[in-house]
Amino acid sequence: MGVRRAFSSLLHYMLPKKRPAEGVVVEGNSSSCDPESALKKPRISCVISSGTKENTSGCSSNKVVSNNTNGNASSSSVGERSVTEMAFDDGNPHDIDEDLHSRQLAVYGRETMRRLFASNVLVSGIQGLGAEIAKNLILAGVKSVTLHDEGQVQLWDLSSNFIFSESDVGKNRAFASVQKLQELNNAVVVSSLTTKLTKEKLSDFQAVVFTNTSLEDALEFNDYCHNHQPPIAFIRTEVRGLFGYVFCDFGPEFTVFDVDGEEPHTGIIASISNDNPALISCVDDERLEFQDGDLVVFSEVQGMTELNDDKPRKISSARPYSFTLDEDTTNFGPYGRGGIVTQVKPPKILNFKTLREAIMDPGDFLLSDFSKFDRPPLLHLAFQALDKFRSDLARFPLAGSEDDAQRLISIATNLNESNGNVKLDDINPKLLQQLSHGARAELNPMAAMFGGIVGQEVVKACSGKFHPLYQFFYFDSLESLPTEPLDPSDLKPLNTRYDAQISVFGQKFQKKLEDAKVFLVGSGALGCEFLKNLALMGVACTEQGKLTVTDDDVIEKSNLSRQFLFRDWNIGQAKSTVAAAAATSINPQLRVEALQNRVGPETENVFDDTFWENLSVVINALDNVNARLYVDQRCLYFQKPLLESGTLGAKCNTQMVIPHLTENYGASRDPPEKQAPMCTLHSFPHNIDHCLTWARSEFEGLLEKTPAEVNAYLSNPSEYTSAQTNAGDAQARDNLERILECLDRESCETFEDCIAWARLKFEEYFANRVKQLIFTFPEDALTSSGAPFWSAPKRFPCPLQFSSTDPSHLHFIMAASMLRAETFGIPIPDWVKHPKKLSEAVHKVMVPCFQPRKDAKIVTDEKATSLSSSASIDDAAVIDELISKLECSRKNLPPGFRMKPIQFEKDDDTNYHMDLIAALANMRARNYCIPEVDKLKAKFIAGRIIPAIATTTAMATGLVCLELYKVLDGGHKLEDYRNTFANLALPLFSIAEPVPPKVIKHNDLSWTVWDRWVIKDNPTLRELIQWLADKGLNAYSISCGSCLLFNSMFPRHKERMDQKVVDLARDVAKMEIPPYRRHLDVVVACDDDNDEDVDIPLYLFRSSGSYILYALSSSPLCSNNIRYTARFFSIATLILTMSIDGDSLYFEPDFVLYTKTSSAAMATVRMIDIAVNFTDSMFKGIYNGKQYHMGDIQAVLKRAWSAGVERIIVTGGSLEESKEALAIAETDARLFCTVGVHPTRCKEFEDSGDPEKHLQDLLTLAKEGKEKGKVVAIGECGLDYDRLHFCPSDIQKKYFEKQFELAYTMKLPMFLHMRAASQDFCDILQRNKDRFVAGVAHSFTGSAEDCDKLLSFSNVFIGINGCSLKTAENLEVVKGIPVERMMIETDSPYCDIKNTHAGIRYVKSSWPSKKKDKHDQECLVKGRNEPCLVRQVLEVVAGTKGIADIDQLSQTLYHNTCRFELIHVTVNVFRVFFPHDLDSAAEALLASGREDL
């Protein structure tokens, strides 16, 4: 540890304090790098540990934290330093422009950046490759870059060098490059060297790169660099046509301080054994990423404190949640609790060979393309032959010259023969011929790719960050050549800027490039590189060609470190406009149009059908998945190639989407990111990410959402309060409370008020909340199972005591008060930034004492998705009171008062947004003894900054442009294309063929998502259905845009069979085709003879010259709001959309489709689903023991609420299941549950060993749940004689009767189950009729006689679901059940209404569904029932009973479930499930039913 501190201190003094700001052009032998002023960075041979460890285990559990972790500075010693400077003073020099380099800092860190700032680099050879390397290094921010080249600019160079223009022809390359490269970063000294380079001159540099030097010179220079003290990093690289290589030599002993750039892996310890070796188990919060042989250190371990010595220890037997420690802990203290285990990343020493040695003994080559295992040795030989050719003839082979090609082959043959035992069996003359033809050409894509790779190697050499390339890397892209044989005459130069490219691809292919129509989506980092590449390649450079680029973003300072077409004077301007103008300056022939439109459904009038149909190719340069998916969908729809790429720090990937050859981008999806549970973020954080996520949430709540709610109220008070009254739920109450708090109790009129608000927020967040938490859960608290509550990963917190001498505390007050003042429009005084004056103002604030509440409820359930309280019986009254108080507060406001919501902006360090978020997070971290972070680290996490560096971007775009050659040629096969994943940090290159599209087979037909079926003319509906039937496909549903055209279950639709499909679309759907569209979308859902859905191709036919596309089962649902979903999906049920009138959705009278936009259509329908089995594995994505998709209860609930379901009762069928049901119910105010044991599971009483205790456990659980307002019934209990194989009848009867004790004690109704046991069931009910207040026999499937028996009990209701509506007999029984004795349910995931059920004819609503293996959150799972479908039960009940007013029916059933019931001739009030929930409709119904009530 001492070594690290000493070295860091030394490095601080070694680095320059002020960086030069202008370039220098030096002629002759001079150098801009004065040996006296440019300090030579010594080679580092000492070992640097992975990071300083902080012992944070000393957070006392019973003391208030008042220490200042940044040093206690009294106000008198502060001097002139600002509060911010004091708060974030980490003792390091602030010499990095964090606004400019924020994304790069996220990859490299400060230490690496400072080493770069001290590094001088030479780049020799400023053609295309040299220019790319220099660009990347200047953007990275090295101290200086010296450009060396003795040659003159030729027209030939313009094929690959973005710096040169035709006016530069004849000038020295290095001299002509300085000014434009200097513009990239004024903090880097850029200079030129135009005369012959001597080896002694190399001593001025830390790294030297040679891109166009002879082998003889390279050997001489490398020997010098290798033997120099300290060694000079030497890199030789070349690109020759479609071939390239890199060689690295960083000296005899090079230290790599961080081999991969990844954060050290960590784990939270759960237990440690006293064994030899010791077994360490970790909590299952996250999988461990350790590997056998890793070194780890321990911290914060309580009990076995011997491990907290910061000593690296080796591990073995690494598993997902445990590992073995190779140490004897037998005599260590017993493990208590807590502890963090952290990976140690030791430095690595690499022993490089010289170039002279490595040529003869290259060792292992870095492989990139696994289809070319034998290629690197062959290219190693080929480039040696090319070096000899160049040495012998003082030139490169000529393009198209067979003599030169044969001479190169001959040289290679001789070299191979002289290699003895390592000679190759086949030297591949054809490959050597291709190398010969393109040897003089530097192609832009190759230069871009290798420029990124080599630039990164220089960064490694200067910093020790990431593992160097060791030592040869060879690459070729011969697949990019045209598929048609090239005529040598076609390769001859035309005296144009494209001659180098023509020498490889030929004149005819160059014309294809120039005539291409390209759509580039995005002009950020990737977009800038693509624009440069396309301009140099000559893409879209004729009247026939066109390049369209769009980006709706503007340029910010942080963009300048990698988006190289922008300059500081462009900040604030549109990215696409500036980038397009810069690309035109690179190649004036480029025909480019710059737009500022986002690509999405809302801009389909801009990017219309004609636009898409005319494109040659689409290139994505996007930074978000949703936009990528939309563009992918459009390319799939219009059958256009899509070239996709993305970067993340040193990693990048490219994906080719080629019509009919590859799968589309959306065919595969990454798993969703794991999110911390809500309770963890709010009460139990255990890492800084949790603290920062919470901090950003609080920022947005306090400064954006609440002011926005205030303004919404003030804009139209009556409408706003009316909406909240109608909602009448906990959310409405919360909204009103926040508004009142903002305008009344916490209203601010002066800046001093803002300071007081900030001081009280500090007390609330970091003292009072923690005091309440540890009062509710003291340090010795136990869980219900008897385990310590504060066990890993929970950390016991300590409240903070505010101190004005703590800069971090003052910084929170400053940032919070300034932003609070901004929301109220209060001027901010300058004195707030001065610690002494701010302290004086804070001391005037009166802070009330805090007393913990005994009844405080703190959410501890990790499954909870909300911290909002459940709906309360008093909500309506409280809401009325809040509205009254708000009216009073509003009258006291100045006329026209509005607040200013603040939207979080991470990249403006003057706005104090990140100051507040960092302060919030760090104070919270201090509460929980979590290591704090500086503002930059906080910005990375809270701002969700994507790490980015120029080198990776350049490499990715180069790889994509190599594929672009293939796309525009048009004749390549799947095996010619390449997808890439690369990690420059390792380095790793994984290049492989793309995945072909999934082939769907049906009978003797097969197709993919790219295929289309074509039918001529305009068929009738009958002809279309017959056409499909001839292929063995049954079309059961056809819809257009917003309307159902045909469904096989509706008899009246058969009247449409002889109408033309186009006419139906126009007449029934009333579709008006916008001028920017050429077709209508019709969705057809098909199944086969086995009722299995079949994904069929798009169906295309022409009618009157217009295109009509029929998206058969694989097309997106089409409505204005959900027009283009994330990806194409299969249709498992009727796929319809709605006619649209404004924001409302209307439907054909006989059929309704509900989507996420249709909740308004259900506003008057109120439903409660009294039976949902959310504990069933199907809702976790598991079917018959196999996982098909992630759990989706939240998506299921969202559909239910939208459908008009207001409450759901989650069924408990056993003790454990009841616990789970209660846990689920606690996640949403609208969820409730039952507690009981299902008749088929009553053996669990006996199996428990103590039936009475088991019953008592059920009672305890019921009490707990009732107190929480969640348990509303005892059950599911009863008798089931259909399944006696699960539990004998005698046991069922015994424990059915026992559970009446629970109902009697708890005064709760019963949730009953009766199947084939009506006599025994009713006998038991009769015996216990006075022991339960009410009950419902759910999922009733019995006879009319059974029904009458149940109805004879005045307090028993009957539950109806899909199983109750199967047969005509069932419907007759239902018809006879009085509506006032009925409830509805789904019993999901079971008991859905199927097409074969008698009740199906009354169903008017449906939802899109998909098979479980094609799960989509927006669709139901086919064959799995869910709560939204209780609407169908309501419809069948209405149809069966002939009730036209479905709204009134729903109100009656809702009333039955919730409140009171009028029975017979006297008024008997029975508590059913929600007796407290009174409404006017129920009151009116009661009154109308009994006038004398």
Short mmCIF file of N, CA, C and O in Angstrom, two decimals, residues 904-991:
data_model
loop_
_atom_site.label_atom_id
_atom_site.label_comp_id
_atom_site.label_asym_id
_atom_site.label_seq_id
_atom_site.Cartn_x
_atom_site.Cartn_y
_atom_site.Cartn_z
N PHE A 904 -33.21 16.63 -15.15
CA PHE A 904 -31.82 16.27 -14.88
C PHE A 904 -30.97 16.36 -16.14
O PHE A 904 -31.31 15.82 -17.18
N GLU A 905 -29.85 17.06 -16.03
CA GLU A 905 -28.88 17.17 -17.12
C GLU A 905 -27.50 16.92 -16.54
O GLU A 905 -26.99 17.71 -15.75
N LYS A 906 -26.90 15.81 -16.95
CA LYS A 906 -25.66 15.36 -16.32
C LYS A 906 -24.42 16.08 -16.83
O LYS A 906 -23.40 16.13 -16.15
N ASP A 907 -24.47 16.62 -18.05
CA ASP A 907 -23.25 17.11 -18.70
C ASP A 907 -23.00 18.60 -18.54
O ASP A 907 -22.14 19.16 -19.20
N ASP A 908 -23.76 19.26 -17.68
CA ASP A 908 -23.53 20.68 -17.41
C ASP A 908 -23.11 20.82 -15.97
O ASP A 908 -23.93 20.77 -15.05
N ASP A 909 -21.82 20.99 -15.75
CA ASP A 909 -21.32 21.03 -14.37
C ASP A 909 -21.62 22.35 -13.68
O ASP A 909 -21.30 22.51 -12.50
N THR A 910 -22.21 23.30 -14.37
CA THR A 910 -22.56 24.58 -13.74
C THR A 910 -23.98 24.59 -13.19
O THR A 910 -24.39 25.57 -12.57
N ASN A 911 -24.73 23.52 -13.45
CA ASN A 911 -26.15 23.55 -13.05
C ASN A 911 -26.40 22.93 -11.67
O ASN A 911 -27.52 22.96 -11.18
N TYR A 912 -25.38 22.34 -11.06
CA TYR A 912 -25.44 21.78 -9.71
C TYR A 912 -26.34 20.54 -9.60
O TYR A 912 -26.64 20.09 -8.50
N HIS A 913 -26.75 19.97 -10.74
CA HIS A 913 -27.55 18.75 -10.69
C HIS A 913 -26.73 17.60 -10.13
O HIS A 913 -27.17 16.89 -9.22
N MET A 914 -25.56 17.39 -10.70
CA MET A 914 -24.73 16.28 -10.22
C MET A 914 -24.18 16.57 -8.82
O MET A 914 -23.92 15.63 -8.06
N ASP A 915 -24.03 17.85 -8.46
CA ASP A 915 -23.58 18.17 -7.10
C ASP A 915 -24.59 17.65 -6.09
O ASP A 915 -24.22 17.04 -5.07
N LEU A 916 -25.88 17.87 -6.37
CA LEU A 916 -26.90 17.41 -5.43
C LEU A 916 -27.00 15.89 -5.41
O LEU A 916 -27.08 15.29 -4.34
N ILE A 917 -26.97 15.28 -6.59
CA ILE A 917 -27.09 13.82 -6.62
C ILE A 917 -25.90 13.16 -5.94
O ILE A 917 -26.05 12.20 -5.17
N ALA A 918 -24.69 13.68 -6.18
CA ALA A 918 -23.51 13.12 -5.51
C ALA A 918 -23.59 13.32 -4.01
O ALA A 918 -23.22 12.43 -3.23
N ALA A 919 -24.07 14.50 -3.59
CA ALA A 919 -24.18 14.75 -2.16
C ALA A 919 -25.22 13.84 -1.51
O ALA A 919 -24.99 13.28 -0.44
N LEU A 920 -26.37 13.69 -2.15
CA LEU A 920 -27.39 12.78 -1.64
C LEU A 920 -26.84 11.36 -1.50
O LEU A 920 -27.02 10.70 -0.47
N ALA A 921 -26.17 10.90 -2.55
CA ALA A 921 -25.67 9.52 -2.55
C ALA A 921 -24.58 9.33 -1.52
O ALA A 921 -24.55 8.30 -0.81
N ASN A 922 -23.68 10.27 -1.40
CA ASN A 922 -22.56 10.10 -0.48
C ASN A 922 -23.00 10.18 0.98
O ASN A 922 -22.46 9.47 1.84
N MET A 923 -23.96 11.06 1.28
CA MET A 923 -24.46 11.09 2.66
C MET A 923 -25.18 9.78 3.00
O MET A 923 -25.06 9.26 4.11
N ARG A 924 -25.92 9.27 2.04
CA ARG A 924 -26.59 7.98 2.27
C ARG A 924 -25.56 6.88 2.41
O ARG A 924 -25.71 5.97 3.25
N ALA A 925 -24.52 6.92 1.58
CA ALA A 925 -23.45 5.92 1.69
C ALA A 925 -22.80 6.00 3.07
O ALA A 925 -22.47 4.98 3.68
N ARG A 926 -22.65 7.23 3.57
CA ARG A 926 -22.04 7.39 4.90
C ARG A 926 -22.96 6.79 5.97
O ARG A 926 -22.48 6.23 6.97
N ASN A 927 -24.27 6.93 5.79
CA ASN A 927 -25.21 6.28 6.72
C ASN A 927 -24.93 4.79 6.84
O ASN A 927 -25.00 4.21 7.93
N TYR A 928 -24.63 4.16 5.71
CA TYR A 928 -24.53 2.69 5.66
C TYR A 928 -23.07 2.21 5.57
O TYR A 928 -22.83 1.06 5.26
N CYS A 929 -22.13 3.10 5.86
CA CYS A 929 -20.71 2.73 5.82
C CYS A 929 -20.32 2.14 4.46
O CYS A 929 -19.60 1.13 4.38
N ILE A 930 -20.80 2.75 3.40
CA ILE A 930 -20.45 2.36 2.03
C ILE A 930 -19.43 3.36 1.52
O ILE A 930 -19.61 4.57 1.70
N PRO A 931 -18.36 2.92 0.89
CA PRO A 931 -17.36 3.88 0.38
C PRO A 931 -18.01 4.91 -0.55
O PRO A 931 -18.81 4.57 -1.41
N GLU A 932 -17.63 6.16 -0.34
CA GLU A 932 -18.20 7.26 -1.12
C GLU A 932 -17.46 7.41 -2.46
O GLU A 932 -16.40 6.82 -2.67
N VAL A 933 -18.05 8.21 -3.35
CA VAL A 933 -17.46 8.42 -4.67
C VAL A 933 -17.37 9.92 -4.96
O VAL A 933 -18.07 10.73 -4.35
N ASP A 934 -16.50 10.25 -5.90
CA ASP A 934 -16.42 11.65 -6.31
C ASP A 934 -17.52 11.95 -7.31
O ASP A 934 -18.27 11.08 -7.75
N LYS A 935 -17.61 13.22 -7.70
CA LYS A 935 -18.71 13.64 -8.57
C LYS A 935 -18.62 13.00 -9.94
O LYS A 935 -19.65 12.69 -10.56
N LEU A 936 -17.42 12.74 -10.43
CA LEU A 936 -17.28 12.13 -11.75
C LEU A 936 -17.81 10.70 -11.74
O LEU A 936 -18.56 10.30 -12.63
N LYS A 937 -17.42 9.93 -10.74
CA LYS A 937 -17.92 8.56 -10.63
C LYS A 937 -19.42 8.56 -10.45
O LYS A 937 -20.15 7.73 -11.01
N ALA A 938 -19.91 9.51 -9.67
CA ALA A 938 -21.36 9.63 -9.49
C ALA A 938 -22.05 9.92 -10.81
O ALA A 938 -23.12 9.39 -11.11
N LYS A 939 -21.41 10.75 -11.63
CA LYS A 939 -21.99 11.08 -12.94
C LYS A 939 -22.06 9.85 -13.82
O LYS A 939 -23.05 9.63 -14.54
N PHE A 940 -21.03 9.01 -13.78
CA PHE A 940 -21.04 7.80 -14.61
C PHE A 940 -22.24 6.92 -14.27
O PHE A 940 -22.92 6.41 -15.16
N ILE A 941 -22.49 6.75 -12.96
CA ILE A 941 -23.52 5.80 -12.54
C ILE A 941 -24.91 6.42 -12.62
O ILE A 941 -25.81 5.89 -13.28
N ALA A 942 -25.09 7.57 -11.96
CA ALA A 942 -26.41 8.19 -11.94
C ALA A 942 -26.81 8.72 -13.31
O ALA A 942 -27.98 8.68 -13.69
N GLY A 943 -25.83 9.22 -14.07
CA GLY A 943 -26.11 9.73 -15.41
C GLY A 943 -26.18 8.65 -16.46
O GLY A 943 -26.44 8.93 -17.63
N ARG A 944 -25.91 7.40 -16.03
CA ARG A 944 -25.95 6.25 -16.94
C ARG A 944 -25.11 6.53 -18.19
O ARG A 944 -25.56 6.31 -19.32
N ILE A 945 -23.93 7.04 -17.95
CA ILE A 945 -23.03 7.38 -19.05
C ILE A 945 -22.48 6.11 -19.68
O ILE A 945 -22.02 5.20 -18.98
N ILE A 946 -22.54 6.05 -20.99
CA ILE A 946 -22.00 4.91 -21.72
C ILE A 946 -20.53 5.17 -21.98
O ILE A 946 -20.19 6.14 -22.67
N PRO A 947 -19.63 4.36 -21.45
CA PRO A 947 -18.20 4.58 -21.69
C PRO A 947 -17.90 4.54 -23.19
O PRO A 947 -18.44 3.69 -23.92
N ALA A 948 -17.06 5.44 -23.67
CA ALA A 948 -16.78 5.48 -25.11
C ALA A 948 -15.39 6.04 -25.36
O ALA A 948 -14.94 6.96 -24.67
N ILE A 949 -14.71 5.45 -26.32
CA ILE A 949 -13.40 5.93 -26.75
C ILE A 949 -13.34 5.90 -28.28
O ILE A 949 -14.01 5.10 -28.93
N ALA A 950 -12.52 6.79 -28.83
CA ALA A 950 -12.46 6.95 -30.29
C ALA A 950 -11.92 5.71 -30.98
O ALA A 950 -12.30 5.41 -32.11
N THR A 951 -11.01 5.01 -30.33
CA THR A 951 -10.36 3.87 -30.99
C THR A 951 -11.37 2.77 -31.32
O THR A 951 -11.36 2.21 -32.42
N THR A 952 -12.23 2.44 -30.37
CA THR A 952 -13.22 1.39 -30.60
C THR A 952 -14.19 1.79 -31.69
O THR A 952 -14.58 0.98 -32.55
N THR A 953 -14.59 3.07 -31.66
CA THR A 953 -15.53 3.57 -32.67
C THR A 953 -14.94 3.45 -34.07
O THR A 953 -15.60 3.00 -35.01
N ALA A 954 -13.69 3.86 -34.20
CA ALA A 954 -13.04 3.80 -35.51
C ALA A 954 -12.95 2.36 -36.01
O ALA A 954 -13.23 2.08 -37.19
N MET A 955 -12.57 1.44 -35.15
CA MET A 955 -12.45 0.05 -35.56
C MET A 955 -13.80 -0.51 -36.00
O MET A 955 -13.91 -1.19 -37.02
N ALA A 956 -14.85 -0.23 -35.23
CA ALA A 956 -16.17 -0.76 -35.55
C ALA A 956 -16.65 -0.26 -36.91
O ALA A 956 -17.17 -1.04 -37.72
N THR A 957 -16.48 1.02 -37.17
CA THR A 957 -16.96 1.55 -38.45
C THR A 957 -16.14 1.02 -39.62
O THR A 957 -16.67 0.81 -40.71
N GLY A 958 -14.86 0.79 -39.40
CA GLY A 958 -14.05 0.19 -40.45
C GLY A 958 -14.53 -1.20 -40.80
O GLY A 958 -14.65 -1.56 -41.98
N LEU A 959 -14.85 -1.99 -39.78
CA LEU A 959 -15.36 -3.34 -40.02
C LEU A 959 -16.69 -3.30 -40.76
O LEU A 959 -16.94 -4.10 -41.66
N VAL A 960 -17.57 -2.37 -40.38
CA VAL A 960 -18.87 -2.27 -41.05
C VAL A 960 -18.69 -1.88 -42.51
O VAL A 960 -19.38 -2.42 -43.40
N CYS A 961 -17.78 -0.96 -42.79
CA CYS A 961 -17.60 -0.52 -44.17
C CYS A 961 -16.99 -1.61 -45.05
O CYS A 961 -17.22 -1.63 -46.27
N LEU A 962 -16.23 -2.51 -44.47
CA LEU A 962 -15.79 -3.68 -45.22
C LEU A 962 -16.98 -4.54 -45.63
O LEU A 962 -16.98 -5.15 -46.71
N GLU A 963 -17.99 -4.59 -44.78
CA GLU A 963 -19.22 -5.31 -45.12
C GLU A 963 -20.06 -4.53 -46.13
O GLU A 963 -20.78 -5.12 -46.93
N LEU A 964 -19.97 -3.21 -46.06
CA LEU A 964 -20.72 -2.38 -47.01
C LEU A 964 -20.30 -2.67 -48.45
O LEU A 964 -21.14 -2.66 -49.36
N TYR A 965 -19.02 -2.93 -48.66
CA TYR A 965 -18.57 -3.35 -50.00
C TYR A 965 -19.40 -4.54 -50.49
O TYR A 965 -19.84 -4.59 -51.65
N LYS A 966 -19.59 -5.51 -49.62
CA LYS A 966 -20.32 -6.72 -50.01
C LYS A 966 -21.79 -6.42 -50.30
O LYS A 966 -22.36 -6.93 -51.27
N VAL A 967 -22.39 -5.59 -49.46
CA VAL A 967 -23.81 -5.28 -49.62
C VAL A 967 -24.06 -4.58 -50.95
O VAL A 967 -24.99 -4.92 -51.69
N LEU A 968 -23.23 -3.58 -51.26
CA LEU A 968 -23.46 -2.81 -52.48
C LEU A 968 -23.07 -3.58 -53.73
O LEU A 968 -23.56 -3.29 -54.82
N ASP A 969 -22.21 -4.58 -53.59
CA ASP A 969 -21.92 -5.44 -54.74
C ASP A 969 -23.13 -6.31 -55.04
O ASP A 969 -23.51 -6.51 -56.20
N GLY A 970 -23.75 -6.87 -53.97
CA GLY A 970 -25.03 -7.53 -54.12
C GLY A 970 -25.00 -9.01 -54.44
O GLY A 970 -26.06 -9.63 -54.47
N GLY A 971 -23.86 -9.61 -54.63
CA GLY A 971 -23.85 -11.02 -55.02
C GLY A 971 -23.27 -11.96 -54.01
O GLY A 971 -23.02 -13.13 -54.32
N HIS A 972 -23.05 -11.51 -52.78
CA HIS A 972 -22.35 -12.33 -51.79
C HIS A 972 -23.29 -13.30 -51.09
O HIS A 972 -24.48 -13.04 -50.93
N LYS A 973 -22.71 -14.41 -50.63
CA LYS A 973 -23.45 -15.44 -49.91
C LYS A 973 -23.33 -15.20 -48.39
O LYS A 973 -22.52 -14.38 -47.95
N LEU A 974 -24.10 -15.96 -47.65
CA LEU A 974 -24.07 -15.82 -46.19
C LEU A 974 -22.66 -16.01 -45.65
O LEU A 974 -22.22 -15.26 -44.77
N GLU A 975 -21.95 -17.01 -46.17
CA GLU A 975 -20.61 -17.30 -45.64
C GLU A 975 -19.60 -16.21 -45.93
O GLU A 975 -18.50 -16.22 -45.38
N ASP A 976 -19.95 -15.25 -46.81
CA ASP A 976 -19.04 -14.14 -47.10
C ASP A 976 -19.16 -13.02 -46.08
O ASP A 976 -18.23 -12.22 -45.93
N TYR A 977 -20.30 -12.92 -45.41
CA TYR A 977 -20.51 -11.83 -44.47
C TYR A 977 -19.91 -12.17 -43.12
O TYR A 977 -19.70 -13.33 -42.78
N ARG A 978 -19.65 -11.12 -42.34
CA ARG A 978 -19.03 -11.31 -41.04
C ARG A 978 -19.71 -10.42 -39.99
O ARG A 978 -19.91 -9.23 -40.20
N ASN A 979 -20.03 -11.03 -38.86
CA ASN A 979 -20.37 -10.30 -37.64
C ASN A 979 -19.15 -10.32 -36.73
O ASN A 979 -18.36 -11.27 -36.76
N THR A 980 -19.00 -9.29 -35.94
CA THR A 980 -17.80 -9.18 -35.11
C THR A 980 -18.15 -8.80 -33.69
O THR A 980 -19.01 -7.96 -33.46
N PHE A 981 -17.48 -9.44 -32.75
CA PHE A 981 -17.38 -8.92 -31.39
C PHE A 981 -15.91 -8.76 -31.09
O PHE A 981 -15.11 -9.67 -31.33
N ALA A 982 -15.54 -7.60 -30.60
CA ALA A 982 -14.13 -7.34 -30.31
C ALA A 982 -14.00 -6.62 -28.98
O ALA A 982 -14.88 -5.86 -28.58
N ASN A 983 -12.91 -6.90 -28.30
CA ASN A 983 -12.58 -6.20 -27.06
C ASN A 983 -11.13 -5.79 -27.15
O ASN A 983 -10.21 -6.62 -27.03
N LEU A 984 -10.90 -4.51 -27.41
CA LEU A 984 -9.53 -4.02 -27.60
C LEU A 984 -8.72 -4.09 -26.32
O LEU A 984 -7.49 -4.02 -26.36
N ALA A 985 -9.38 -4.22 -25.17
CA ALA A 985 -8.64 -4.27 -23.91
C ALA A 985 -7.87 -5.56 -23.76
O ALA A 985 -6.82 -5.59 -23.13
N LEU A 986 -8.34 -6.65 -24.32
CA LEU A 986 -7.74 -7.96 -24.02
C LEU A 986 -6.48 -8.29 -24.81
O LEU A 986 -5.54 -8.84 -24.20
N PRO A 987 -6.33 -8.09 -26.10
CA PRO A 987 -7.35 -7.82 -27.10
C PRO A 987 -7.98 -9.13 -27.58
O PRO A 987 -7.36 -10.18 -27.56
N LEU A 988 -9.24 -9.04 -28.02
CA LEU A 988 -9.98 -10.19 -28.49
C LEU A 988 -10.75 -9.82 -29.74
O LEU A 988 -11.38 -8.75 -29.79
N PHE A 989 -10.69 -10.67 -30.75
CA PHE A 989 -11.48 -10.47 -31.96
C PHE A 989 -12.21 -11.78 -32.25
O PHE A 989 -11.58 -12.83 -32.39
N SER A 990 -13.50 -11.70 -32.32
CA SER A 990 -14.32 -12.88 -32.63
C SER A 990 -15.17 -12.53 -33.84
O SER A 990 -16.17 -11.83 -33.74
N ILE A 991 -14.72 -13.02 -34.99
CA ILE A 991 -15.37 -12.70 -36.27
C ILE A 991 -15.96 -14.00 -36.82
O ILE A 991 -15.26 -15.00 -36.92
#
